[in-house]
GROMACS .gro file of C-alpha atoms in nm:
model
  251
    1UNK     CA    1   0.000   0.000   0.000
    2UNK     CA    2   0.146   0.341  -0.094
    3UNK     CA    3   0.100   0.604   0.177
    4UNK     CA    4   0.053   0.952   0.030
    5UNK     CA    5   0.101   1.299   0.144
    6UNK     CA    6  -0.194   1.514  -0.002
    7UNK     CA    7  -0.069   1.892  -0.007
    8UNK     CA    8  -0.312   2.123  -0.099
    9UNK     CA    9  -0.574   1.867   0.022
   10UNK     CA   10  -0.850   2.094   0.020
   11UNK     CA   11  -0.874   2.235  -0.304
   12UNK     CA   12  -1.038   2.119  -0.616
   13UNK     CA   13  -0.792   1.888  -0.717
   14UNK     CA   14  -0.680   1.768  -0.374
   15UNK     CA   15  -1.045   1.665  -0.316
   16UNK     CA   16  -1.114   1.509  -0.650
   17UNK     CA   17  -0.829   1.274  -0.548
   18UNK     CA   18  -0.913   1.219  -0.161
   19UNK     CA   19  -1.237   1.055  -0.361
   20UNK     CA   20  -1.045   0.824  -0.577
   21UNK     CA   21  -0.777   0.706  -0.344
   22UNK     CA   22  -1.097   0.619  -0.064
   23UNK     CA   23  -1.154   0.313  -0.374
   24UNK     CA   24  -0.817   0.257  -0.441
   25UNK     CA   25  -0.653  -0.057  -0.288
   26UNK     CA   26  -0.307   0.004  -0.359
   27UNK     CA   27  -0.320   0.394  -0.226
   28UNK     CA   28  -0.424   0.570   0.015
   29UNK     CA   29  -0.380   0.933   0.219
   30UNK     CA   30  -0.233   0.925   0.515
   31UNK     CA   31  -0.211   1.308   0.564
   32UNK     CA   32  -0.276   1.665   0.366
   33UNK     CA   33  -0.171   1.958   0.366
   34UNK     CA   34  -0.347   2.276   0.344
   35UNK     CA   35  -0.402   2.631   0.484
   36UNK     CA   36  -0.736   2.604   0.526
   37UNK     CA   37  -0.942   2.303   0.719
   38UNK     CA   38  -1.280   2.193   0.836
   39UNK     CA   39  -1.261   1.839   0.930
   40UNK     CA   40  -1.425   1.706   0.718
   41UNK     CA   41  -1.171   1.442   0.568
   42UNK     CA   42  -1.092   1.117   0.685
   43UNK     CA   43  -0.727   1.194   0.736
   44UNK     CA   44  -0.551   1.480   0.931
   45UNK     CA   45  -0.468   1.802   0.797
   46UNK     CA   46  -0.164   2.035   0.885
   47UNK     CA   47  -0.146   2.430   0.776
   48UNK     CA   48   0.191   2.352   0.654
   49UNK     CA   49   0.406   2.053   0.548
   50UNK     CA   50   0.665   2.190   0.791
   51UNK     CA   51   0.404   2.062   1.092
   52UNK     CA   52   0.336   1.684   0.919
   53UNK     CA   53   0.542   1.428   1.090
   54UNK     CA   54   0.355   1.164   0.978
   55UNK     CA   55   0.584   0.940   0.702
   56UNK     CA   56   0.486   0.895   0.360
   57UNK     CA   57   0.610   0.712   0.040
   58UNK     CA   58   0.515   0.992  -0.154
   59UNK     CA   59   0.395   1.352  -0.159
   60UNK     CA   60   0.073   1.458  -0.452
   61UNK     CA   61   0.098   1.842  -0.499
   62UNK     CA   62  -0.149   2.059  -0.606
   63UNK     CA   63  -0.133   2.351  -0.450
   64UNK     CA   64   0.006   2.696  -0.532
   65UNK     CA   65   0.324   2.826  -0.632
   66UNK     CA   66   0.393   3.036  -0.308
   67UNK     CA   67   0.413   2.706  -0.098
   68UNK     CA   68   0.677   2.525  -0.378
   69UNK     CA   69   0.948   2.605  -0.213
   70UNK     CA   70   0.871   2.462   0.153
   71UNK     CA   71   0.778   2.163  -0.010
   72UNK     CA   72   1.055   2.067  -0.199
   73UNK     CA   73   1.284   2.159   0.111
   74UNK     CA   74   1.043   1.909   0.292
   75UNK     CA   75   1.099   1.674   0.035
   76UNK     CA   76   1.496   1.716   0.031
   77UNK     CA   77   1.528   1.696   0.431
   78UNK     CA   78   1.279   1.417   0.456
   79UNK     CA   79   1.394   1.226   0.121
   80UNK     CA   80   0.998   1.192  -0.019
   81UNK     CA   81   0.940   1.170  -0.375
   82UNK     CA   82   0.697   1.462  -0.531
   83UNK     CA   83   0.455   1.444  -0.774
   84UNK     CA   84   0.448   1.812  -0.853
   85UNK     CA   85   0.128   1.966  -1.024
   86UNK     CA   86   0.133   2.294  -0.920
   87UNK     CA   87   0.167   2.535  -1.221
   88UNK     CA   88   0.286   2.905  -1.276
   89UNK     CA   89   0.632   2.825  -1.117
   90UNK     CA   90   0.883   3.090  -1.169
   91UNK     CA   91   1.257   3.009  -1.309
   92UNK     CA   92   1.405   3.017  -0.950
   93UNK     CA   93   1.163   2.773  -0.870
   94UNK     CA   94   1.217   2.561  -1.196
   95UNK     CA   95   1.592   2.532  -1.153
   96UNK     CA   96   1.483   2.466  -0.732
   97UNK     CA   97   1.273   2.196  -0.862
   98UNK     CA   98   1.552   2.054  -1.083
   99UNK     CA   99   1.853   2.046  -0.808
  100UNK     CA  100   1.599   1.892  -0.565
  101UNK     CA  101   1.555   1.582  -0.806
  102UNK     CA  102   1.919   1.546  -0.765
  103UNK     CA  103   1.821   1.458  -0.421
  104UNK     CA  104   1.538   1.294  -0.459
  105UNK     CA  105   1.305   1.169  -0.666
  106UNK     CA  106   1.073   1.458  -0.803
  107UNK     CA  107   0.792   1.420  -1.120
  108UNK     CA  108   0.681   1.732  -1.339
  109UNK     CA  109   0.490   1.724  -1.606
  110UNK     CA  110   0.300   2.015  -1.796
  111UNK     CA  111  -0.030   1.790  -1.784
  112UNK     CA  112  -0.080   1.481  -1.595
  113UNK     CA  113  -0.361   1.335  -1.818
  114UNK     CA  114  -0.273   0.977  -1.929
  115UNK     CA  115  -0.408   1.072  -2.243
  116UNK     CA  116  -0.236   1.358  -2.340
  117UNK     CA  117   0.074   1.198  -2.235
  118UNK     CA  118   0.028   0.904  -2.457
  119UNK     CA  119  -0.070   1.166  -2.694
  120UNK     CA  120   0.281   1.311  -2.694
  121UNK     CA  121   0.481   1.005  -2.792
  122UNK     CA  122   0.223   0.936  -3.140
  123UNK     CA  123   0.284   1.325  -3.218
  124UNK     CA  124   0.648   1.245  -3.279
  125UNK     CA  125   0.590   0.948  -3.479
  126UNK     CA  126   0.327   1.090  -3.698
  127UNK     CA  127   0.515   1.442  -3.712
  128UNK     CA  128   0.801   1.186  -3.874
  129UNK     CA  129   0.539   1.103  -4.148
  130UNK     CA  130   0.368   1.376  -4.232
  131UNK     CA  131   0.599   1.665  -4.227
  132UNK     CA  132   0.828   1.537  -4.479
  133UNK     CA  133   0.586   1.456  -4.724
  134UNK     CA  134   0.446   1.842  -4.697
  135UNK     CA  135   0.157   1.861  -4.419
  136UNK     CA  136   0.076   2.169  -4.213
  137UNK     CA  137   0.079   2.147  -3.864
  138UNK     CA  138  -0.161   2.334  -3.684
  139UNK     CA  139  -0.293   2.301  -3.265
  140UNK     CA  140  -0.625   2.443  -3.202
  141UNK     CA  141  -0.657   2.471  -2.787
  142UNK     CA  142  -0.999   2.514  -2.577
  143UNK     CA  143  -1.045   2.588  -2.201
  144UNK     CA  144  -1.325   2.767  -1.988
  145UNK     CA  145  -1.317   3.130  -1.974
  146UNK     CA  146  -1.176   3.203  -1.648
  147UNK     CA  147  -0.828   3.057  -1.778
  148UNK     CA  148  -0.590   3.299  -1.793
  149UNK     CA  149  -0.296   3.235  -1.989
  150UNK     CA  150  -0.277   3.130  -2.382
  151UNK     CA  151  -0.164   2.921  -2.547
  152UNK     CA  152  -0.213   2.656  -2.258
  153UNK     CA  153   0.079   2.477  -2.137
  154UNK     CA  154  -0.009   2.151  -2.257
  155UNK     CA  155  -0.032   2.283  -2.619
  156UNK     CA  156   0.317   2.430  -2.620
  157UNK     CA  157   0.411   2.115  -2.483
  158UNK     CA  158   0.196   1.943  -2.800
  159UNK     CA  159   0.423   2.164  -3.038
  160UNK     CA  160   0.724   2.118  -2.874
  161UNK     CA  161   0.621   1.692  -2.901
  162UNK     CA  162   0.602   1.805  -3.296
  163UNK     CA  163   0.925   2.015  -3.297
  164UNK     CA  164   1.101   1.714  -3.176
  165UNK     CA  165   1.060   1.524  -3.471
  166UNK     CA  166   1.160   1.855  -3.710
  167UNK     CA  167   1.433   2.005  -3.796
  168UNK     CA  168   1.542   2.377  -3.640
  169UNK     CA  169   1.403   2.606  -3.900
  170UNK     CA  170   1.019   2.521  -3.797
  171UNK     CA  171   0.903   2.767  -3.542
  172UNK     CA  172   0.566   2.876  -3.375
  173UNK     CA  173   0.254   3.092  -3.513
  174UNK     CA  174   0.036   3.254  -3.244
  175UNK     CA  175  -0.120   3.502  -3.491
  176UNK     CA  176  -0.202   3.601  -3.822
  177UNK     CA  177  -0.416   3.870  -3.752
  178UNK     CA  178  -0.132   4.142  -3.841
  179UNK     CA  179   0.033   4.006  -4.138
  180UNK     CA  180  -0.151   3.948  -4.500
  181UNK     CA  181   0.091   3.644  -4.603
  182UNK     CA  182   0.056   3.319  -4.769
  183UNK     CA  183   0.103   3.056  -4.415
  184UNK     CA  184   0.485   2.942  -4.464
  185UNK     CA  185   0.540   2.548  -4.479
  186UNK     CA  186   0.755   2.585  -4.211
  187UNK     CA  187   0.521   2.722  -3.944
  188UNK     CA  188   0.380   2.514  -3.639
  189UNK     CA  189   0.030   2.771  -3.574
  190UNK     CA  190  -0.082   2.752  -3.213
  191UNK     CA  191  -0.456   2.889  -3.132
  192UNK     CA  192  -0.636   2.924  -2.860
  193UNK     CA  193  -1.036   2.982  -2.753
  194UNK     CA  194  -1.150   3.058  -2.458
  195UNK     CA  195  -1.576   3.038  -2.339
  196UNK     CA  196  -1.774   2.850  -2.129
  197UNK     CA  197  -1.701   2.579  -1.855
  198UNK     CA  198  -1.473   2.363  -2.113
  199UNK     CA  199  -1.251   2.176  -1.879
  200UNK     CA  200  -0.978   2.146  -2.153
  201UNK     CA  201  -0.966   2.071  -2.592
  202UNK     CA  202  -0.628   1.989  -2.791
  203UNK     CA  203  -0.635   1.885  -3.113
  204UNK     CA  204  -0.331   1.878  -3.378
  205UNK     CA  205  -0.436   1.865  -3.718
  206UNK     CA  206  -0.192   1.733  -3.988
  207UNK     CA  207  -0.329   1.884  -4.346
  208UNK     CA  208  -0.212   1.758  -4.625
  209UNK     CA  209  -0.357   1.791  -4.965
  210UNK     CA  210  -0.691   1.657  -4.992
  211UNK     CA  211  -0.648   1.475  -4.657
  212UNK     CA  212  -0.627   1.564  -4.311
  213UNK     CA  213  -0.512   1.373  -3.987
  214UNK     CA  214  -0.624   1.472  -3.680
  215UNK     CA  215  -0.555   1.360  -3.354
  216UNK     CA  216  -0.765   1.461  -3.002
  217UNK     CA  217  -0.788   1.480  -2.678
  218UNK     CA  218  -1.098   1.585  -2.477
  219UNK     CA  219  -1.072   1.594  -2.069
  220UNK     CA  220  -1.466   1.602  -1.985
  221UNK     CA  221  -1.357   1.651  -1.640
  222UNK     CA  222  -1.058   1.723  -1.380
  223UNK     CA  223  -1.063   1.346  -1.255
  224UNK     CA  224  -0.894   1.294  -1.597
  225UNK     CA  225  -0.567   1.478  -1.457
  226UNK     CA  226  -0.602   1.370  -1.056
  227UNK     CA  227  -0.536   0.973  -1.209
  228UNK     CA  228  -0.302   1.122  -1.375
  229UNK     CA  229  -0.142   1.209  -1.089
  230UNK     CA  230  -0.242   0.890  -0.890
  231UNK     CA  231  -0.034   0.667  -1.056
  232UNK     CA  232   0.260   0.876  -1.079
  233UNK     CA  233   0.314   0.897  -0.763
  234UNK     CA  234   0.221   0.462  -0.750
  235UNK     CA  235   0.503   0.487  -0.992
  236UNK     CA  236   0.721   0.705  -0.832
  237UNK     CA  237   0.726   0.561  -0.480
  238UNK     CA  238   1.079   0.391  -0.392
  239UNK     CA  239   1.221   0.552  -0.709
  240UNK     CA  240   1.603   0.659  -0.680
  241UNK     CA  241   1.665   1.022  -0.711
  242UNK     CA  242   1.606   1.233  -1.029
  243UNK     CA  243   1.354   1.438  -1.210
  244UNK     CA  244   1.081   1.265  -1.388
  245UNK     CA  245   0.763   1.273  -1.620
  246UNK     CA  246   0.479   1.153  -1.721
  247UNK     CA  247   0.637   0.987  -2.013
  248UNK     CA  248   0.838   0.735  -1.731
  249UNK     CA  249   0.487   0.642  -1.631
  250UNK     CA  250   0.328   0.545  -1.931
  251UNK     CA  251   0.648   0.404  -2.074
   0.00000   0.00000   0.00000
């Protein structure tokens, strides 16, 4: 049974996977992690991951970026793996991150959906295929409208799954709107919509003359991402020190 460390226990996320691990034999929480605290879970809850001295396998994080860097000095001191899915890190943090996998075992990926990281490894494969033989590449994105930032993560990390498999002289599109040119072959375009309560939309579209490819990936929900996240840290518990992804896990 893997004993996890919930931080950031009561937010969305944190409770969408205190639901899944309470029918998950081979998991379970043994503690979270939050600022803020009713009572209502079945585990107990600390204001900081400085006051938990209850022992884990592994620590889930979704929480914000202001409480990164605790953590990962937590982690370090305490030598417990991290699943890390909070976003908006700054480069600081990013290079903090990286020199704490050198310690232990931390895993960071820009989106922790099974799918999308499956998604990732046929992009360079197909990007093999079709860009030679003269396709455009194009990645249409869709999330709610409170989202703030575009193009998403996970649809620069789409392109750069595409760029892998090209050579140096493709580059990124993220408008048209001020130029009147014919597209160049060499362009990867990147868009982005924003309305509603759409939890998340990629698709990359390979257009070739008179036929297209397109592949996509529709999360319906956020319990896509919080299994995601459950069996990387399954995965990453007892896992020697370095920094990880999602492509470990489904690999």
């Amino acid at each position: 049974m893997v004993k996890v460390i919930m931080h950031g226990c009561n937010g969305k996320m944190g409770q969408i996977i205190t639901a899944l691990l309470k029918e998950d034999s081979d998991a379970q929480i043994v503690a979270g992690i939050d600022a803020w605290d009713d009572g209502h879970n079945a585990y107990p809850v600390f204001k900081s991951i400085g006051e938990c001295g209850i022992k884990a396998d592994v620590i889930i994080d979704f929480s914000s970026a202001r409480a990164v860097d605790a953590l990962l000095e937590y982690c370090e001191e305490n030598v417990v793996p991290v699943v890390l899915c909070t976003t908006g890190l700054s480069d600081e943090q990013l290079a903090k991150v990286k020199a704490t996998s050198e310690k232990v075992a931390v895993l960071k990926s820009a989106n922790m959906s099974l799918g999308i990281n499956t998604l990732f490894k046929l992009l360079k494969e197909a990007t093999s295929v079709f860009a030679p033989a003269g396709f455009d590449i194009e990645i249409v994105e869709k999330h709610h409208n409170q989202k703030i930032d575009a193009p998403s993560g996970t649809a620069l990390a789409l392109a750069d799954s595409v760029k892998e498999a090209l050579d140096e002289s493709y580059y990124y599109k993220y408008d048209r709107s001020t130029e009147r040119v014919k597209r160049d072959p060499k362009e990867i375009g990147i868009s982005a919509v924003r309305g509603g309560t759409i939890v998340g939309e990629h698709e990359v579209i390979f257009a070739g003359t008179d036929e297209v490819i397109e592949f996509k990936h529709t999360a319906y929900s956020k319990s896509v991402f919080a299994k995601g996240a459950i069996e990387a840290a399954k995965y990453l518990a007892g896992k020697d020190a370095g920094l990880y992804d999602m492509s470990h896990v489904i690999g």
